[in-house]
Short mmCIF file of C-alpha atoms in Angstrom, two decimals:
data_model
loop_
_atom_site.label_atom_id
_atom_site.label_comp_id
_atom_site.label_asym_id
_atom_site.label_seq_id
_atom_site.Cartn_x
_atom_site.Cartn_y
_atom_site.Cartn_z
CA UNK A 33 103.09 100.16 90.36
CA UNK A 34 101.02 97.04 91.24
CA UNK A 35 100.13 96.54 94.89
CA UNK A 36 102.46 93.81 96.46
CA UNK A 37 101.68 90.62 98.75
CA UNK A 38 103.08 90.12 102.17
CA UNK A 39 103.86 93.64 103.29
CA UNK A 40 103.92 94.21 107.03
CA UNK A 41 104.59 97.61 108.47
CA UNK A 42 106.82 96.35 111.29
CA UNK A 43 109.41 99.22 111.63
CA UNK A 44 108.02 102.88 111.75
CA UNK A 45 109.82 106.21 111.98
CA UNK A 46 107.90 109.21 113.31
CA UNK A 47 109.64 112.70 112.28
CA UNK A 48 107.80 114.43 114.86
CA UNK A 49 109.24 117.82 113.61
CA UNK A 50 111.60 119.29 110.97
CA UNK A 51 112.56 121.98 113.20
CA UNK A 52 116.07 121.75 115.15
CA UNK A 53 117.56 124.00 117.91
CA UNK A 54 120.98 123.54 115.75
CA UNK A 55 121.45 124.96 112.23
CA UNK A 56 123.64 122.19 111.09
CA UNK A 57 124.77 122.86 107.32
CA UNK A 58 124.72 119.40 106.08
CA UNK A 59 121.09 118.59 107.44
CA UNK A 60 118.97 116.86 104.71
CA UNK A 61 115.63 117.75 106.49
CA UNK A 62 115.69 120.73 108.63
CA UNK A 63 113.16 123.21 108.20
CA UNK A 64 112.23 126.51 110.46
CA UNK A 65 108.78 128.09 111.12
CA UNK A 66 109.36 130.51 108.08
CA UNK A 67 109.98 127.76 105.70
CA UNK A 68 107.05 125.58 107.05
CA UNK A 69 104.88 128.76 106.26
CA UNK A 70 106.31 129.02 102.75
CA UNK A 71 105.41 125.50 102.09
CA UNK A 72 101.90 125.99 103.26
CA UNK A 73 102.41 122.95 105.62
CA UNK A 74 101.96 122.50 109.51
CA UNK A 75 103.35 120.11 112.20
CA UNK A 76 100.91 117.53 113.42
CA UNK A 77 99.84 118.14 117.01
CA UNK A 78 100.45 115.83 119.94
CA UNK A 79 96.99 114.48 119.82
CA UNK A 80 97.36 113.63 116.18
CA UNK A 81 100.75 111.98 116.61
CA UNK A 82 99.54 109.87 119.54
CA UNK A 83 96.47 108.66 117.65
CA UNK A 84 98.53 107.68 114.57
CA UNK A 85 100.84 105.74 116.97
CA UNK A 86 97.95 103.80 118.10
CA UNK A 87 96.75 103.03 114.55
CA UNK A 88 100.30 102.05 113.60
CA UNK A 89 100.46 99.69 116.44
CA UNK A 90 97.10 98.11 115.56
CA UNK A 91 98.43 97.82 111.93
CA UNK A 92 101.37 95.78 113.24
CA UNK A 93 104.31 98.16 113.85
CA UNK A 94 106.43 96.69 116.55
CA UNK A 95 109.84 98.96 116.38
CA UNK A 96 109.08 102.79 116.25
CA UNK A 97 111.93 105.61 116.12
CA UNK A 98 111.04 109.01 117.20
CA UNK A 99 113.27 111.65 115.40
CA UNK A 100 113.36 114.96 113.85
CA UNK A 101 114.62 117.60 113.53
CA UNK A 102 115.29 117.60 117.22
CA UNK A 103 112.31 115.80 119.17
CA UNK A 104 113.11 117.33 122.53
CA UNK A 105 112.53 120.92 120.79
CA UNK A 106 108.80 120.24 120.92
CA UNK A 107 107.21 121.63 123.96
CA UNK A 108 104.78 118.91 124.03
CA UNK A 109 107.53 116.12 123.56
CA UNK A 110 106.93 114.72 126.94
CA UNK A 111 103.41 114.22 126.21
CA UNK A 112 103.80 112.41 122.94
CA UNK A 113 106.57 110.35 124.34
CA UNK A 114 104.90 109.13 127.36
CA UNK A 115 101.67 108.22 125.69
CA UNK A 116 103.43 106.36 123.01
CA UNK A 117 105.98 104.58 125.13
CA UNK A 118 103.00 103.13 127.06
CA UNK A 119 101.73 101.51 123.77
CA UNK A 120 104.27 98.63 123.85
CA UNK A 121 106.77 99.44 120.95
CA UNK A 122 110.14 98.67 120.81
CA UNK A 123 110.93 102.41 121.14
CA UNK A 124 114.04 104.44 119.68
CA UNK A 125 114.67 108.37 120.27
CA UNK A 126 117.21 110.05 118.20
CA UNK A 127 118.37 113.27 119.59
CA UNK A 128 121.35 115.72 119.80
CA UNK A 129 121.33 115.73 123.40
CA UNK A 130 121.49 119.67 123.69
CA UNK A 131 117.78 119.95 125.09
CA UNK A 132 117.65 117.38 127.81
CA UNK A 133 115.81 119.03 130.59
CA UNK A 134 114.75 117.78 134.01
CA UNK A 135 111.34 117.30 132.98
CA UNK A 136 112.29 115.17 129.87
CA UNK A 137 114.40 112.98 132.17
CA UNK A 138 111.72 112.38 134.54
CA UNK A 139 109.73 110.71 131.81
CA UNK A 140 112.44 108.86 130.32
CA UNK A 141 113.46 107.51 133.57
CA UNK A 142 109.80 106.37 134.18
CA UNK A 143 109.50 105.09 130.72
CA UNK A 144 113.07 104.42 129.32
CA UNK A 145 113.13 103.70 125.55
CA UNK A 146 114.79 100.74 124.16
CA UNK A 147 117.52 102.79 122.37
CA UNK A 148 118.82 106.19 122.30
CA UNK A 149 120.83 107.48 119.25
CA UNK A 150 122.66 110.77 120.08
CA UNK A 151 124.45 112.57 117.29
CA UNK A 152 127.60 114.25 117.85
CA UNK A 153 128.89 117.22 115.71
CA UNK A 154 132.36 118.02 117.02
CA UNK A 155 134.63 117.82 119.89
CA UNK A 156 134.55 121.62 120.81
CA UNK A 157 132.30 124.45 121.42
CA UNK A 158 134.30 126.09 118.29
CA UNK A 159 133.00 123.16 115.93
CA UNK A 160 129.60 123.43 117.12
CA UNK A 161 129.63 127.27 116.42
CA UNK A 162 131.04 126.69 113.18
CA UNK A 163 128.91 123.76 111.90
CA UNK A 164 125.73 124.06 114.05
CA UNK A 165 125.56 127.80 114.70
CA UNK A 166 125.54 127.08 118.77
CA UNK A 167 128.27 128.68 120.52
CA UNK A 168 127.83 126.26 123.70
CA UNK A 169 126.76 123.36 121.67
CA UNK A 170 129.41 121.02 122.79
CA UNK A 171 129.12 121.56 126.46
CA UNK A 172 125.18 121.14 125.98
CA UNK A 173 126.04 117.77 124.32
CA UNK A 174 128.31 116.74 127.20
CA UNK A 175 125.60 117.53 130.02
CA UNK A 176 122.82 115.76 127.63
CA UNK A 177 124.86 112.64 127.17
CA UNK A 178 125.92 112.64 130.95
CA UNK A 179 121.94 112.30 131.66
CA UNK A 180 120.92 109.99 128.97
CA UNK A 181 123.44 107.72 129.43
CA UNK A 182 122.25 106.87 132.95
CA UNK A 183 119.15 105.34 131.52
CA UNK A 184 119.07 101.51 131.18
CA UNK A 185 118.74 101.94 127.31
CA UNK A 186 120.99 100.69 124.61
CA UNK A 187 123.27 103.86 123.94
CA UNK A 188 124.81 104.85 120.31
CA UNK A 189 126.88 107.87 119.50
CA UNK A 190 126.56 108.74 115.76
CA UNK A 191 128.02 111.63 113.73
CA UNK A 192 128.13 113.00 110.20
CA UNK A 193 131.51 113.89 109.24
CA UNK A 194 131.65 116.90 106.61
CA UNK A 195 134.36 119.42 106.07
CA UNK A 196 133.82 121.71 109.12
CA UNK A 197 134.00 118.79 111.63
CA UNK A 198 136.65 116.44 109.91
CA UNK A 199 139.71 117.63 111.90
CA UNK A 200 137.46 117.10 115.00
CA UNK A 201 137.06 113.23 114.26
CA UNK A 202 140.14 111.65 116.38
CA UNK A 203 138.94 113.50 119.33
CA UNK A 204 135.35 112.40 118.97
CA UNK A 205 136.44 109.00 118.83
CA UNK A 206 138.70 109.29 121.76
CA UNK A 207 135.76 110.93 123.85
CA UNK A 208 133.50 108.11 122.77
CA UNK A 209 136.33 105.51 123.99
CA UNK A 210 136.98 107.32 127.27
CA UNK A 211 133.56 107.84 128.21
CA UNK A 212 132.20 104.29 127.22
CA UNK A 213 135.06 102.12 127.11
CA UNK A 214 137.29 100.74 124.39
CA UNK A 215 134.88 98.65 122.71
CA UNK A 216 132.25 101.72 121.90
CA UNK A 217 132.38 102.63 118.36
CA UNK A 218 131.55 106.27 116.93
CA UNK A 219 129.17 105.40 114.28
CA UNK A 220 129.75 107.45 110.98
CA UNK A 221 126.80 108.08 108.67
CA UNK A 222 127.74 108.49 105.10
CA UNK A 223 124.16 109.55 104.06
CA UNK A 224 125.12 113.34 102.97
CA UNK A 225 122.81 113.89 99.77
CA UNK A 226 121.44 116.99 98.69
CA UNK A 227 118.46 118.24 100.73
CA UNK A 228 114.86 116.94 100.47
CA UNK A 229 111.32 118.09 101.23
CA UNK A 230 112.04 121.81 101.31
CA UNK A 231 114.95 121.78 103.70
CA UNK A 232 117.03 124.80 104.18
CA UNK A 233 120.16 123.07 104.84
CA UNK A 234 123.01 122.98 102.24
CA UNK A 235 124.80 119.52 102.61
CA UNK A 236 125.80 119.32 98.85
CA UNK A 237 128.29 122.40 99.90
CA UNK A 238 129.26 121.04 103.19
CA UNK A 239 130.13 117.31 102.62
CA UNK A 240 133.33 115.88 101.75
CA UNK A 241 134.55 115.07 98.22
CA UNK A 242 133.90 111.59 96.96
CA UNK A 243 137.65 110.81 97.53
CA UNK A 244 137.69 112.18 101.16
CA UNK A 245 134.17 110.39 102.22
CA UNK A 246 135.57 106.80 100.56
CA UNK A 247 138.72 107.09 102.35
CA UNK A 248 137.05 107.99 105.63
CA UNK A 249 134.10 105.51 105.43
CA UNK A 250 136.45 102.57 104.12
CA UNK A 251 139.48 103.59 106.30
CA UNK A 252 139.84 100.14 107.61
CA UNK A 253 139.46 98.55 104.59
CA UNK A 254 142.09 100.71 103.19
CA UNK A 255 144.41 99.89 106.16
CA UNK A 256 144.14 95.98 105.69
CA UNK A 257 144.76 96.31 101.86
CA UNK A 258 147.89 98.35 102.55
CA UNK A 259 149.13 95.83 105.22
CA UNK A 260 148.69 93.04 102.48
CA UNK A 261 150.45 95.28 99.87
CA UNK A 262 153.32 95.91 102.45
CA UNK A 263 153.64 92.40 103.15
CA UNK A 264 152.80 93.01 106.97
CA UNK A 265 150.14 90.53 106.84
CA UNK A 266 149.53 87.54 104.11
CA UNK A 267 146.71 87.83 101.49
CA UNK A 268 144.49 84.92 102.74
CA UNK A 269 140.89 84.11 101.95
CA UNK A 270 139.92 85.28 105.50
CA UNK A 271 141.57 88.72 104.89
CA UNK A 272 140.06 89.05 101.27
CA UNK A 273 136.60 88.02 102.76
CA UNK A 274 137.06 91.10 105.14
CA UNK A 275 137.40 93.34 102.10
CA UNK A 276 134.42 91.93 100.12
CA UNK A 277 131.47 94.58 99.51
CA UNK A 278 128.16 93.35 99.31
CA UNK A 279 126.93 92.86 95.68
CA UNK A 280 123.11 93.36 94.76
CA UNK A 281 121.48 91.90 91.83
CA UNK A 282 119.79 94.13 89.30
CA UNK A 283 116.13 94.54 89.63
CA UNK A 284 113.79 93.14 87.16
CA UNK A 285 112.19 95.56 85.05
CA UNK A 286 108.92 96.55 86.54
CA UNK A 287 109.52 95.15 90.02
CA UNK A 288 109.08 97.09 93.01
CA UNK A 289 111.68 99.97 93.38
CA UNK A 290 112.57 99.36 97.17
CA UNK A 291 112.73 95.48 97.02
CA UNK A 292 116.50 95.59 98.01
CA UNK A 293 116.32 97.62 101.17
CA UNK A 294 112.63 96.76 102.40
CA UNK A 295 111.50 100.35 102.26
CA UNK A 296 107.57 100.11 101.90
CA UNK A 297 107.85 96.63 102.42
CA UNK A 298 108.51 96.29 106.12
CA UNK A 299 109.40 99.92 107.07
CA UNK A 300 107.99 103.38 106.59
CA UNK A 301 108.40 107.14 107.57
CA UNK A 302 105.98 109.62 108.44
CA UNK A 303 107.46 113.09 108.07
CA UNK A 304 106.78 116.01 110.32
CA UNK A 305 103.95 117.24 108.12
CA UNK A 306 102.05 114.04 108.27
CA UNK A 307 102.97 112.30 105.09
CA UNK A 308 103.84 108.96 104.73
CA UNK A 309 106.94 107.56 102.53
CA UNK A 310 108.59 104.27 102.06
CA UNK A 311 112.08 105.76 103.08
CA UNK A 312 113.00 108.69 105.38
CA UNK A 313 115.20 110.14 102.60
CA UNK A 314 112.68 110.33 99.99
CA UNK A 315 110.92 113.67 98.75
CA UNK A 316 108.30 112.14 96.27
CA UNK A 317 106.08 109.19 96.62
CA UNK A 318 104.01 109.55 99.61
CA UNK A 319 100.43 108.69 101.13
CA UNK A 320 98.32 110.65 103.70
CA UNK A 321 97.75 108.52 106.86
CA UNK A 322 96.38 111.78 108.68
CA UNK A 323 93.49 111.75 106.04
CA UNK A 324 93.08 108.11 104.94
CA UNK A 325 93.93 106.56 108.03
CA UNK A 326 97.13 104.37 108.68
CA UNK A 327 96.30 101.21 107.14
CA UNK A 328 95.11 102.66 103.92
CA UNK A 329 98.09 104.76 103.49
CA UNK A 330 100.21 101.78 104.20
CA UNK A 331 98.27 99.76 101.70
CA UNK A 332 98.57 102.38 98.99
CA UNK A 333 102.24 103.30 99.48
CA UNK A 334 103.80 100.97 96.73
CA UNK A 335 101.46 102.40 94.12
CA UNK A 336 103.43 105.82 94.49
CA UNK A 337 106.50 104.46 93.16
CA UNK A 338 107.42 103.68 89.65
CA UNK A 339 108.63 100.24 88.50
CA UNK A 340 112.27 99.38 88.37
CA UNK A 341 113.83 99.69 84.94
CA UNK A 342 117.49 98.77 83.36
CA UNK A 343 119.62 101.45 83.35
CA UNK A 344 122.15 101.03 80.53
CA UNK A 345 124.76 103.25 81.65
CA UNK A 346 124.95 101.78 85.02
CA UNK A 347 124.81 98.27 83.64
CA UNK A 348 127.94 99.10 81.43
CA UNK A 349 129.74 100.72 84.39
CA UNK A 350 132.87 98.55 85.57
CA UNK A 351 132.44 100.35 88.93
CA UNK A 352 128.66 99.65 89.29
CA UNK A 353 128.95 96.71 91.34
CA UNK A 354 130.44 98.98 94.13
CA UNK A 355 127.94 101.76 93.58
CA UNK A 356 125.83 102.69 96.70
CA UNK A 357 123.24 104.89 94.82
CA UNK A 358 119.61 103.82 95.60
CA UNK A 359 116.50 105.32 94.39
CA UNK A 360 116.21 107.79 96.92
CA UNK A 361 119.72 109.04 96.48
CA UNK A 362 119.11 109.39 92.62
CA UNK A 363 116.12 111.28 93.10
CA UNK A 364 117.67 113.61 95.75
CA UNK A 365 120.80 114.12 93.78
CA UNK A 366 119.18 114.29 90.20
CA UNK A 367 115.39 114.90 90.59
CA UNK A 368 114.99 111.57 88.77
CA UNK A 369 114.29 108.07 90.01
CA UNK A 370 116.69 106.83 87.57
CA UNK A 371 119.13 109.62 87.45
CA UNK A 372 122.94 109.26 87.38
CA UNK A 373 124.23 110.86 90.73
CA UNK A 374 127.81 111.92 89.83
CA UNK A 375 128.95 112.06 93.36
CA UNK A 376 128.01 108.35 93.91
CA UNK A 377 129.63 107.33 90.71
CA UNK A 378 132.84 108.96 91.83
CA UNK A 379 132.70 107.24 95.02
CA UNK A 380 132.23 103.80 93.39
CA UNK A 381 135.32 104.48 91.43
CA UNK A 382 137.23 105.58 94.41
CA UNK A 383 136.36 102.39 96.20
CA UNK A 384 137.13 100.36 93.03
CA UNK A 385 140.78 101.37 93.10
CA UNK A 386 141.21 100.74 96.90
CA UNK A 387 140.09 97.22 96.12
CA UNK A 388 141.45 96.24 92.78
CA UNK A 389 145.12 95.93 93.67
CA UNK A 390 144.41 92.91 95.70
CA UNK A 391 141.95 91.27 93.17
CA UNK A 392 138.84 91.47 95.18
CA UNK A 393 136.87 93.20 92.26
#
């Protein structure tokens, strides 16, 4: 793949660890110490991460996300966070909020991040035990949210819905509204793909069926469609606009594989073992910034990926316009950059049938 012009590493992600205190079944990236040894890898030290952050800043990174695994699991999290926070990034921290200590709060209060994203996995200790293997996980989550929400940071609550916590969704939404107000939304992630980078999770076994997932993610679309079909509201141009799904033009043969999403163009991820990827969902195609330096790793990144090519099966599929498969999901699901991920195919078909009655597709 040829190098491109006009690339700037504006948005970065540091995956400080692949380990977590929870053992969520659907996690794409979670590893433990045993798995790390089996892979022959190691987590990067605090000094290494701090030095890398300095290089990223000097290369033009403005926005930086610190994530895991669970970042607060690292005993040196405060050391890493404080040093990086002083560098002037627009800083975001992702956490499950179950390991928020007094020491961590002291550092965050002194140097608040721009944003905190907290992941919620259920609405009871029973669900946390079933899904995450943590008998008091919900209580610890509530305590962590109580602490973190006092910071002057933007605050989001996110979740990933799978079989083991689907029944908790109404209660989770109610908690968010009760705790943060009627306007606050529980953000639902739909990125439940097959595991990557040696993960010990089992996302493929725990995720919803394509039909269930589409019904969940597009439930507001389905509600609006049903109201139009029932005659409760009129089919107007404005209502149809609400139902439109973004349509991407096919990439030209040989063009950069991630042109449509910006991965490797204005964003990157450095995983827990120190390898740089264009996207956090990739498990192939990386450079080694801790060996070559940040700028060289960023410069060489596009060359690690094949050029785009026409996919005849997708081009001829009437559901393709609604398909959300991307190079990363194709690779994770099939082991091939240009593979056909059946799960995503079925999702596209389900969404098509939701929309076809009102002639949106």
